[in-house]
Structure formats: C-alpha cells, structure tokens
Backbone as CSV, one residue per row, in Angstrom:
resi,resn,N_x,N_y,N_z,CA_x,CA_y,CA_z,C_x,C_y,C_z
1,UNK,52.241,19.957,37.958,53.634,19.761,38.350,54.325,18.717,37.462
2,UNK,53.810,17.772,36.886,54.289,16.496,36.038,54.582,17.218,34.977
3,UNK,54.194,18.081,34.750,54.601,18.946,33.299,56.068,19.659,33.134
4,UNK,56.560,20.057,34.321,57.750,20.653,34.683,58.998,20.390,34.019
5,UNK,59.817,18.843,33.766,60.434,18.578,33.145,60.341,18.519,32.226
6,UNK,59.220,18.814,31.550,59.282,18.609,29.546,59.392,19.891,29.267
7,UNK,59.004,21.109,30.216,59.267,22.524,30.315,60.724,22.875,30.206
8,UNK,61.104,22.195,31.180,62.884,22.216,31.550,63.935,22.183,30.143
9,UNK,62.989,21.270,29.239,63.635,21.104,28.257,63.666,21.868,26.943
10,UNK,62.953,22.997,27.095,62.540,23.829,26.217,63.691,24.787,25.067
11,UNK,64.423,25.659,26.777,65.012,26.222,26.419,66.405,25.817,25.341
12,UNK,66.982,24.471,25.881,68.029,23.309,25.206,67.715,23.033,24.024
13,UNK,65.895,23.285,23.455,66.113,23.101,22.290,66.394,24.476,21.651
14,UNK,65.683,25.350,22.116,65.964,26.673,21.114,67.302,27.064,20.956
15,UNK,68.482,26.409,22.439,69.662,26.993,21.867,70.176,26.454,20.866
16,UNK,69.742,24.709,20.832,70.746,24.103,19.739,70.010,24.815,18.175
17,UNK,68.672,24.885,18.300,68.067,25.466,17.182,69.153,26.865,16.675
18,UNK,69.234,27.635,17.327,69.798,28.933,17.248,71.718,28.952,16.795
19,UNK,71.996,27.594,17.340,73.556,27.017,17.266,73.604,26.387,15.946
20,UNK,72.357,25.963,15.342,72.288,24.760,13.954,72.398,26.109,13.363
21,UNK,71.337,27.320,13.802,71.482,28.421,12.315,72.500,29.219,12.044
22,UNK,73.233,29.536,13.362,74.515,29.980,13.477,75.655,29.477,12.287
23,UNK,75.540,28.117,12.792,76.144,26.936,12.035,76.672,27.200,10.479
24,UNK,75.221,27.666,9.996,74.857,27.310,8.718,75.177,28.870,7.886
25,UNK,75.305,29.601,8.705,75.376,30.598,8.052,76.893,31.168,8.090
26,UNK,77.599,30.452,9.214,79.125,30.526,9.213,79.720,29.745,7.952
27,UNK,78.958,28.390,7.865,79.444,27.879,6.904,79.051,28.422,5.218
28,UNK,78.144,28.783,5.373,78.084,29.586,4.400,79.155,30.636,3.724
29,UNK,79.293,31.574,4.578,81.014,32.392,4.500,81.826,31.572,4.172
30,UNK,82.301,30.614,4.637,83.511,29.963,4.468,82.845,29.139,2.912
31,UNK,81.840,28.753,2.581,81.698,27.899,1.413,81.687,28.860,0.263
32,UNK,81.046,29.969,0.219,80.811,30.612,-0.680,82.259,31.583,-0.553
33,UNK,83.379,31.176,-0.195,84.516,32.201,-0.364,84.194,33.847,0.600
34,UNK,83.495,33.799,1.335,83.129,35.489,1.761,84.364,35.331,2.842
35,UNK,84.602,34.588,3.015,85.948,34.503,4.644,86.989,33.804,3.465
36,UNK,88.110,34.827,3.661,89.735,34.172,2.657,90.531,33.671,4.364
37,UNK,91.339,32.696,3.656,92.828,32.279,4.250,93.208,33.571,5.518
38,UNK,93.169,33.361,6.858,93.845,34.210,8.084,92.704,35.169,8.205
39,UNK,91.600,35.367,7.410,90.676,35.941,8.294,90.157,35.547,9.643
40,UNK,89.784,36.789,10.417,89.836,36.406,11.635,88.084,36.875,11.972
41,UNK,88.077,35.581,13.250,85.977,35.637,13.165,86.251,36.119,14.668
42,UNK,85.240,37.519,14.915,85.118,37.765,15.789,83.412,37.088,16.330
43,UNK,83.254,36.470,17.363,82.081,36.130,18.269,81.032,37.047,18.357
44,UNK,81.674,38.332,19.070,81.236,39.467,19.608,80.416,39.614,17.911
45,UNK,80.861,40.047,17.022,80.677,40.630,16.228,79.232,39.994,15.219
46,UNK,80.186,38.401,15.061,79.358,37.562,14.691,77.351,37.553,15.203
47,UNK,77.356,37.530,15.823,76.472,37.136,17.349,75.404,38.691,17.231
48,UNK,76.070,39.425,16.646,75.415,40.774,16.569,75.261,40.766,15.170
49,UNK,75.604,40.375,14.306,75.232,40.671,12.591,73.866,39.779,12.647
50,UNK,74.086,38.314,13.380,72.972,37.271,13.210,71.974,37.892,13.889
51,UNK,71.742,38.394,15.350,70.807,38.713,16.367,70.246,37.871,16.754
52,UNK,71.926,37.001,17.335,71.630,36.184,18.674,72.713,37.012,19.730
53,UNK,72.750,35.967,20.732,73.267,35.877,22.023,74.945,35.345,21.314
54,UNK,76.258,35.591,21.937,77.145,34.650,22.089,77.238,33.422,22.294
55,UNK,76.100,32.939,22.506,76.301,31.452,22.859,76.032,30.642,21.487
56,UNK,75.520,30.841,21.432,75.185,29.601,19.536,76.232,30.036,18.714
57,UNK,76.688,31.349,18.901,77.917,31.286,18.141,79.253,30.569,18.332
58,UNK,79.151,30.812,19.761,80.245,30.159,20.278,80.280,28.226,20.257
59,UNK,79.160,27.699,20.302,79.158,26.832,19.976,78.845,26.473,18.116
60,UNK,78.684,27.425,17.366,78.537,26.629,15.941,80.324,26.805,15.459
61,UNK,80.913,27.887,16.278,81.889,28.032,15.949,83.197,26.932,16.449
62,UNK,82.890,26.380,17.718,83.221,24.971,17.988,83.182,23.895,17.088
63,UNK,81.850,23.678,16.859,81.874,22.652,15.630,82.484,22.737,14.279
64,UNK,82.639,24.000,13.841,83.521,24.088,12.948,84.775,24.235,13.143
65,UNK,85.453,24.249,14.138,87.194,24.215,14.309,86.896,22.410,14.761
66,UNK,86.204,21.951,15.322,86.013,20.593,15.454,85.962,20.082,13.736
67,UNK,85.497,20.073,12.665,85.887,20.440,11.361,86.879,20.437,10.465
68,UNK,87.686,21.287,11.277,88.669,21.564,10.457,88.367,22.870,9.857
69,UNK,87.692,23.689,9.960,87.554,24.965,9.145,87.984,25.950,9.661
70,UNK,87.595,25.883,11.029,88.290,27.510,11.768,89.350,26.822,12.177
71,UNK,90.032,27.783,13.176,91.283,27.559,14.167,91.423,28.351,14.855
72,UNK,91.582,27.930,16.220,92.112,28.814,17.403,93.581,29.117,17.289
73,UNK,93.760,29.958,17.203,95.557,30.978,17.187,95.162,30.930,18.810
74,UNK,97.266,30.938,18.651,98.089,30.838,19.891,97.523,32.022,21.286
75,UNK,96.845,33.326,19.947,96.381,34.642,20.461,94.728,33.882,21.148
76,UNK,94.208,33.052,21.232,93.129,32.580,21.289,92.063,33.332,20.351
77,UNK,92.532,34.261,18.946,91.648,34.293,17.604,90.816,33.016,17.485
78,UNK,90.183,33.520,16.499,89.675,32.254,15.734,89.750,32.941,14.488
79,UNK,90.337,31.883,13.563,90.322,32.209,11.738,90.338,31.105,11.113
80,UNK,90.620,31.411,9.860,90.388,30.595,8.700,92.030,29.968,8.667
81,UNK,91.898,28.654,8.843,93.314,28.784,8.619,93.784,28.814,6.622
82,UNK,94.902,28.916,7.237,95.863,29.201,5.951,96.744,27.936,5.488
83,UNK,95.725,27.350,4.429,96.277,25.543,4.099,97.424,25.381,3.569
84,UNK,98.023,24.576,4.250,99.363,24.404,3.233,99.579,23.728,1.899
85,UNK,100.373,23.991,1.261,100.522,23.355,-0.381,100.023,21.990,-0.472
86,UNK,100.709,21.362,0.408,100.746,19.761,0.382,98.766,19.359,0.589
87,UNK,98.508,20.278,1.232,97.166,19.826,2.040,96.097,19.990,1.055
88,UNK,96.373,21.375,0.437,95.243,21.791,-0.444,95.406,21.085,-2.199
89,UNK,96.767,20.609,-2.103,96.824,19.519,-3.298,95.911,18.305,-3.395
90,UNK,95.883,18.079,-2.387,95.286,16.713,-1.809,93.528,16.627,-1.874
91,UNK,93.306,18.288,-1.163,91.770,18.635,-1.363,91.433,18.645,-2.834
92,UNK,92.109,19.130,-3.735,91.920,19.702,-4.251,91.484,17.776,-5.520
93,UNK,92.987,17.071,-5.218,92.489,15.535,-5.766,91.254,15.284,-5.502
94,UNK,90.985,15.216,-3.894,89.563,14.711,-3.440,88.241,15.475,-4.033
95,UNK,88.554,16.670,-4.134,87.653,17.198,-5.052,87.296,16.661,-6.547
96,UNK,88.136,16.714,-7.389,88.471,16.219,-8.465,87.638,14.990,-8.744
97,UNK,87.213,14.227,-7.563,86.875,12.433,-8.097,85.705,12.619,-7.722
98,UNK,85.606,13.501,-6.241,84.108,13.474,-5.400,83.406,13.925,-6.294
99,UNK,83.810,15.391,-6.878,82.716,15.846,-7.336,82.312,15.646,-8.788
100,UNK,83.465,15.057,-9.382,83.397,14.716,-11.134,82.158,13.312,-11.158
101,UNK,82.368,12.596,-9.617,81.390,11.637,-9.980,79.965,12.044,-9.516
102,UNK,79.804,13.146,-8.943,78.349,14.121,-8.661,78.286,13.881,-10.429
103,UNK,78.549,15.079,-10.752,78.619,15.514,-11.852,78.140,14.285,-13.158
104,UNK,79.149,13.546,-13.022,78.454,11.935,-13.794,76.898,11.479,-13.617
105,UNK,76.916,11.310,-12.373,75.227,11.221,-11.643,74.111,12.476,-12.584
106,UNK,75.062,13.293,-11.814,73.745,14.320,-12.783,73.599,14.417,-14.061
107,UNK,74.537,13.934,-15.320,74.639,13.540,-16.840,73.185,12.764,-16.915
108,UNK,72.947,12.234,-16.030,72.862,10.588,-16.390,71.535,10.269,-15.770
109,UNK,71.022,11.444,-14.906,70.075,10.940,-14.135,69.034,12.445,-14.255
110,UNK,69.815,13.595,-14.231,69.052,14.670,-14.182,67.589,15.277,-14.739
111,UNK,66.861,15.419,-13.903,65.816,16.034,-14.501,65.614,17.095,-15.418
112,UNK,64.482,17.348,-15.963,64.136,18.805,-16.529,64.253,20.210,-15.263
113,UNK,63.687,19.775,-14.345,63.923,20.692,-13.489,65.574,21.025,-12.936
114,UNK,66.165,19.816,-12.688,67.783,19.838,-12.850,68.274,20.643,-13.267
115,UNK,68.514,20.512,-14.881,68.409,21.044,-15.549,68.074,22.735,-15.930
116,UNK,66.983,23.165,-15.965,67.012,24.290,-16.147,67.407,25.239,-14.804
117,UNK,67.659,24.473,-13.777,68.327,24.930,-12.509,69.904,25.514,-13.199
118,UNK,70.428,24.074,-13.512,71.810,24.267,-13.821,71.840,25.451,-14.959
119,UNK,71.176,25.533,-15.682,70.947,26.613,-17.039,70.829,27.571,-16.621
120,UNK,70.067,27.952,-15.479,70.317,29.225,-14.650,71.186,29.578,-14.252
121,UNK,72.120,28.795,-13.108,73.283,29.105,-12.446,74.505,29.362,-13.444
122,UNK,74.284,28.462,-14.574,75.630,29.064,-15.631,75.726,30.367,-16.384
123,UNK,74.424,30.958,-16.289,73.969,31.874,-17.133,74.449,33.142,-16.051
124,UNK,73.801,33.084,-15.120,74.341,34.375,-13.747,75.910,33.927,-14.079
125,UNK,76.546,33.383,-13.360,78.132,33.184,-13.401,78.731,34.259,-14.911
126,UNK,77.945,33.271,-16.185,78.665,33.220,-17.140,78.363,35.307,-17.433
127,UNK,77.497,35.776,-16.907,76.899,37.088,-17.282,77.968,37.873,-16.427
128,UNK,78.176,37.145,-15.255,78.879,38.390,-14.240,80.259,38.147,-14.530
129,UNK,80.834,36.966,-15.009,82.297,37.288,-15.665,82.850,37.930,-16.918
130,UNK,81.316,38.276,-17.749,81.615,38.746,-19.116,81.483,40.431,-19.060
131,UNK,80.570,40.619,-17.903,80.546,42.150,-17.642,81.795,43.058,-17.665
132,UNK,81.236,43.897,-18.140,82.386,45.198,-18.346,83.250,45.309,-16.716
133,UNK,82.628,45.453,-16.420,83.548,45.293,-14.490,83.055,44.354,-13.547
134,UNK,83.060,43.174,-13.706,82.815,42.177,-12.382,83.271,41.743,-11.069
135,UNK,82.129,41.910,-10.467,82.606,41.511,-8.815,82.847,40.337,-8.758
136,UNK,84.489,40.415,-8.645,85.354,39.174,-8.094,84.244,38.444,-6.934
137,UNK,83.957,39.216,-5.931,82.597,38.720,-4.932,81.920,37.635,-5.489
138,UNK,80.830,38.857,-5.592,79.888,37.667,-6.602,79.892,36.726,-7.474
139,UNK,81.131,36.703,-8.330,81.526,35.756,-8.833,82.091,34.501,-7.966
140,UNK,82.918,34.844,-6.905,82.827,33.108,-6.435,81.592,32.357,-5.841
141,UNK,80.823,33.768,-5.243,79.733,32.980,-4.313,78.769,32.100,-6.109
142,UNK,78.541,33.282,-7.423,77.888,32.205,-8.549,78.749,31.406,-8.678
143,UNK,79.896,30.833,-8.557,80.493,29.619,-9.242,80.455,28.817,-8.072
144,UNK,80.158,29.358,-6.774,79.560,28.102,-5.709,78.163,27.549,-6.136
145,UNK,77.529,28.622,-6.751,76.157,28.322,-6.768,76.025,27.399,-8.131
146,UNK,76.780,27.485,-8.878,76.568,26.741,-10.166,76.728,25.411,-9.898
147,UNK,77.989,24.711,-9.246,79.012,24.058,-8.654,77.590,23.064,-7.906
148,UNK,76.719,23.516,-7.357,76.386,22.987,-5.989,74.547,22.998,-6.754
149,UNK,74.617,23.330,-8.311,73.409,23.347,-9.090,73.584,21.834,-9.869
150,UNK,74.373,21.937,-10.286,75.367,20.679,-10.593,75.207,19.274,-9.750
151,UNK,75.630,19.650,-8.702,75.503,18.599,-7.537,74.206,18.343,-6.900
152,UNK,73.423,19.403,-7.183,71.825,18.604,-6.723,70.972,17.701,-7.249
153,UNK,71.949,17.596,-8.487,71.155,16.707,-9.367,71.292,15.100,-9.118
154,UNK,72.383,14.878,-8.128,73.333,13.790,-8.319,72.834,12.432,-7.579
155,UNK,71.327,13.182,-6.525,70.379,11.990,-6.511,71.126,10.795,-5.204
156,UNK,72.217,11.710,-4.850,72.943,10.894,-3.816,72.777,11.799,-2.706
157,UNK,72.109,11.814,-1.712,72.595,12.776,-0.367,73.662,12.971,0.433
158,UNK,74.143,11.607,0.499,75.566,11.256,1.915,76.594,12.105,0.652
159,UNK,76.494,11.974,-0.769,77.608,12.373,-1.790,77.898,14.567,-1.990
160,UNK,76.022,14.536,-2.046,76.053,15.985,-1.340,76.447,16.714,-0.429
161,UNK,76.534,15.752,0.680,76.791,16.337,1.773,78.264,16.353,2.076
162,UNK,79.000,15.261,1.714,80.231,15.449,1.683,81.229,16.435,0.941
163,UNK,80.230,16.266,-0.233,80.910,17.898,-1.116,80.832,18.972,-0.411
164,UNK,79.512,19.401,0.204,79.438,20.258,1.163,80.799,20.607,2.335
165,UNK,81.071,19.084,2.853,82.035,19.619,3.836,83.267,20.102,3.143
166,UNK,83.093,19.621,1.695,84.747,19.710,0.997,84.799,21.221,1.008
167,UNK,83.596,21.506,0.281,83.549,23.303,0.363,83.932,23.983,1.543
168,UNK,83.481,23.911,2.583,83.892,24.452,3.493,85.227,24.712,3.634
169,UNK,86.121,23.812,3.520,88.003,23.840,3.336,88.136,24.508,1.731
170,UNK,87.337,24.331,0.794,87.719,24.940,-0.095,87.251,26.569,-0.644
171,UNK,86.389,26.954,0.285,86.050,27.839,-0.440,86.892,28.922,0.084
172,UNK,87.159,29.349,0.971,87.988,30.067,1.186,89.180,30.858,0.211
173,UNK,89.785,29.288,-0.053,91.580,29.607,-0.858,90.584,29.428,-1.994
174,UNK,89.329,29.105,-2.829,89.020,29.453,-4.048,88.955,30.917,-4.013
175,UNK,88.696,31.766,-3.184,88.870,32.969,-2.959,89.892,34.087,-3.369
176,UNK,90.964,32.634,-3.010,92.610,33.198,-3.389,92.598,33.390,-4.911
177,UNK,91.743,32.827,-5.773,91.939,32.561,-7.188,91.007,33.204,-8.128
178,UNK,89.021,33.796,-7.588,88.628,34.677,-8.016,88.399,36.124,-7.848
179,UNK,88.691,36.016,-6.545,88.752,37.340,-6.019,90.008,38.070,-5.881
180,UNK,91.467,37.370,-5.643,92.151,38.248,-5.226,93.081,38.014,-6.983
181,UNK,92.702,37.476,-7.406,93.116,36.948,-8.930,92.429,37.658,-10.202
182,UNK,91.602,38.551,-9.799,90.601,38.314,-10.898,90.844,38.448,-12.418
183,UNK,92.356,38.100,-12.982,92.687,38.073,-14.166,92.194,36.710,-14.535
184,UNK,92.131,35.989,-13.669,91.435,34.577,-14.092,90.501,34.413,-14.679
185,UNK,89.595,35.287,-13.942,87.863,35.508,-14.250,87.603,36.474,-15.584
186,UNK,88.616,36.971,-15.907,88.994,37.892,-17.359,89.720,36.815,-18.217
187,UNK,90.168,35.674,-17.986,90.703,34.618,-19.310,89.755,33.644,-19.333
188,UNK,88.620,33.686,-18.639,87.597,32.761,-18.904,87.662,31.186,-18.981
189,UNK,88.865,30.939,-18.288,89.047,29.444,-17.906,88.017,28.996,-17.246
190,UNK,87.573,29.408,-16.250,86.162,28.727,-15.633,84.540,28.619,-16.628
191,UNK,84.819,29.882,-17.421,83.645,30.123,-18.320,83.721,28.922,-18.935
192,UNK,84.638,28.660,-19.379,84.618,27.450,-21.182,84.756,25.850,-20.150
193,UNK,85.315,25.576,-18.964,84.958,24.007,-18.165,83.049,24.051,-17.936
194,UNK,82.854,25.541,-17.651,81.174,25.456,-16.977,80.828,25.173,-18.109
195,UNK,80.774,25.750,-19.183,79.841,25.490,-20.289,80.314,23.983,-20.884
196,UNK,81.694,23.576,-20.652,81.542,22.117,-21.421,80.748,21.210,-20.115
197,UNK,80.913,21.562,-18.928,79.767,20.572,-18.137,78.315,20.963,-18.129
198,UNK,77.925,21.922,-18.898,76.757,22.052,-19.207,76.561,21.476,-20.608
199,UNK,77.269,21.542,-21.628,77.065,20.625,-22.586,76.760,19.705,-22.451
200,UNK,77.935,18.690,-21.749,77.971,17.327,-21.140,76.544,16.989,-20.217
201,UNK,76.044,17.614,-19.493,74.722,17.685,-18.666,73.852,17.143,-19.990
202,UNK,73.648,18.198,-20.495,72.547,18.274,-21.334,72.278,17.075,-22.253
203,UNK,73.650,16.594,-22.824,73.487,15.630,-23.841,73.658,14.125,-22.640
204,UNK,73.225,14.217,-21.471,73.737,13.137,-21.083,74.999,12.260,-20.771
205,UNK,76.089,12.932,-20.983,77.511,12.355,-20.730,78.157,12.301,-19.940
206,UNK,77.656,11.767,-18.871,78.812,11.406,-17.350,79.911,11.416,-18.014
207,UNK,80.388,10.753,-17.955,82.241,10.816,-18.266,82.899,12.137,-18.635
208,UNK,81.997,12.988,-19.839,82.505,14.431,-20.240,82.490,15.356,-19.120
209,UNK,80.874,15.370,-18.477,80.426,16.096,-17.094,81.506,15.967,-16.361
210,UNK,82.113,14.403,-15.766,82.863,14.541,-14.969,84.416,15.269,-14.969
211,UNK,84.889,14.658,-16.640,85.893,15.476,-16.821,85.672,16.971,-16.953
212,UNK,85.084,17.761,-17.608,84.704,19.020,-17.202,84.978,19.768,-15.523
213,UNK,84.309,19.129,-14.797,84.303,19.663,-13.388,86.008,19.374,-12.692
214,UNK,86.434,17.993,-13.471,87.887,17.865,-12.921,88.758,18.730,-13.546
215,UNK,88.450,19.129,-14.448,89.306,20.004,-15.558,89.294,21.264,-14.236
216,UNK,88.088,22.220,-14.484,88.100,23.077,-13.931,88.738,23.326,-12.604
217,UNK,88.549,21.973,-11.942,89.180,21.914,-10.097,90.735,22.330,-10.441
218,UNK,91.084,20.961,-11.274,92.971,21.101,-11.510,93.126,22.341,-12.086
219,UNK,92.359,22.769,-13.188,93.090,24.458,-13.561,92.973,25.424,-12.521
220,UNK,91.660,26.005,-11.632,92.091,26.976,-10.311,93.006,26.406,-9.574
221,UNK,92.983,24.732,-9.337,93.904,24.497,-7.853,95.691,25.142,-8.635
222,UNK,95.807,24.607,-9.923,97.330,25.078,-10.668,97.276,26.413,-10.240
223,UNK,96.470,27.169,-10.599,96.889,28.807,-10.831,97.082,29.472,-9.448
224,UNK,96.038,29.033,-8.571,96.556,29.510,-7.058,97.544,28.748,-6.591
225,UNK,98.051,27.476,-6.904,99.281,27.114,-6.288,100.590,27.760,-7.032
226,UNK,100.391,28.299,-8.267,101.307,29.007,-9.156,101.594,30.682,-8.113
227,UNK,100.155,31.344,-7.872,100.518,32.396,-7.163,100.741,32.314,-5.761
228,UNK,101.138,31.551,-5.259,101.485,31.454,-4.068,100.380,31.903,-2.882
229,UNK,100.693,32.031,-1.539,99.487,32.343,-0.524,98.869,31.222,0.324
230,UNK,99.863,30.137,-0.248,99.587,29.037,0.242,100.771,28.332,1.739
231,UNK,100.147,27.860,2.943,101.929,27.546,3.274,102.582,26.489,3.043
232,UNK,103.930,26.441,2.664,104.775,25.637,2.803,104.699,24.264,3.243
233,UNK,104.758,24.227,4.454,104.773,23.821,5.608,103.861,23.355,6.194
C-alpha cells in the first residue's frame, strides 16, 4: 500500500513526456518554415499525425501561444500569427547581433567536427538551390539546418537556445521569402552570404562569420519587407 502514491504519479509523467514531444515537433514546423504567416493548427488533426491523445497537444500548443508563436483568433483558431512590419524589423535586428555573435564563437572556437558538420549543411542547401527545379520546401527547412550547423559550434548553450526561440517567430515569415519567393533562391543571395560564412568559419574570422550571417538576415528581412505580407499595424 506505501507504494500507491509514487504509482499515482506515473501517469503525470508520461503526459508531460508526451506534451515535451508534442512541443518539439510543433516547434519544429514553425522553425523550419513548414507553418507560413495565418496558417491555421488544427488539435484534432495535429494529435492524429503525432499518435497521441488531444491532450499533449493541447497543452504543447499552450506553451507556444504562451511564446508568442501561435495565437488564438477571435474564431477560437489557433495560427501562426501574421507579424507586423514594425515587429519583424526588430526580430529581424535581434537576429542580426544574436546570431552574428554565434557565428563569431564558431570562427573562433570550432572544431574539426564543427566544421565538417557546417561543410555538410552548406553543400545540401548550396546543391538544392542550384538544381534545375528546387523545392522552395526543402530549401528553407536546409537553410534552417545550415543556420543552426553554424550555431552548434558556438560552445554557448543559453546563446543556442535563445536563437532557437528566435526561430520559432522567424521561421515562418522566412517562408514568406523562400518559398513563396523563390526568385530569391534563383539570384543566389543566400548562396554567396553561406559560402562567405563558411569561408570566414574556416579561416577563423569571427568578425567576417559574423558579418556574413548579418548580411544574409538584413538581405531576406529587405526583400520580404519589399514584398509585402507583412501587417502594417
């Protein structure tokens, strides 16, 4: 009978277990661009792709409008919201410093293994934008993956992790710029910043690394604030 309450507690962990993976795989969509601006997340739906219950969804999906990533509409939806100009300027600064000084870190500190990580991730990206027909798709989720090959090097965790949350608000409207853009991904502006922060990697040059990655942030954040899709307001 003394055993009873540590029993009791069983089930509380598997849900939060089941709510952390939920979590992670919502955020995933939203980091890797697979969910754009006013998409709308159904529960029901959700909850059945993963093969859980409604409940961990419903709570990972809490924590992310707790976030800032989803939003409950007036309709009681839940979506992505749709950032306004002013807001995603701002992300887009914070990006710019957060992650240019990842990027410095990893010049400066990176391993061989680092390294041929990052040599990988530029190489997929750089292959699927040069292809005769490329998936806008796959191309943002590789330039998350390059992005975040980059940043593992940086030997800071709390600095990782915060990029992480930045993604989450950003990947979405980067969405707006390779996928629904994909003349971008045909002028190879992202190609020629990746490869100068892989230069910069290689030879050791924080400062270049960092400018590289800021280069690249300010040229997508210009071109999607140029095509509009953004609100006002």
């Amino acid at each position: 009978m003394s055993s009873m309450p540590a029993l009791a507690e069983l089930p509380q962990l598997e849900r939060r277990t089941l709510a952390d993976t939920a979590y992670e795989a919502l955020a995933d969509l939203l980091a890797s661009g697979r969910l754009a601006p006013g998409d709308r997340l159904s529960l029901r739906q959700s909850a059945a792709a993963l093969g859980v219950s409604v409940m961990p969804v419903r709570e990972a999906v809490s924590r992310l409008v707790a976030d800032g990533v989803l939003e409950v509409a007036a309709t009681r939806a839940i979506r992505v919201p749709i950032m306004t100009a002013q807001d995603f300027r701002a992300l887009a600064e914070t990006r710019m410093a957060i992650e240019g000084m990842a990027a410095a870190r990893t010049a400066e500190r990176r391993s061989e293994a680092d390294l041929a990580a990052i040599r990988r991730a530029e190489a997929a990206f750089r292959a699927e934008a040069e292809s005769a027909r490329p998936d806008s798709a796959q191309a943002v989720r590789l330039n998350r993956d390059l992005h975040f090959a980059i940043y593992a090097g940086c030997g800071l965790a709390p600095l990782h992790e915060i990029i992480a949350r930045l993604w989450l608000k950003a990947g979405p409207v980067i969405n707006l710029d390779l996928r629904a853009h994909p003349e971008r991904l045909l002028q190879g502006f992202a190609l020629r910043r990746h490869a100068e922060a892989l230069a910069a990697i290689e030879a050791g040059d924080g400062p270049a690394a960092a400018a590289a990655l800021a280069a690249d942030i300010r040229e997508a954040a210009e071109f999607i604030m140029s095509r509009g899709g953004l609100r006002d307001t």
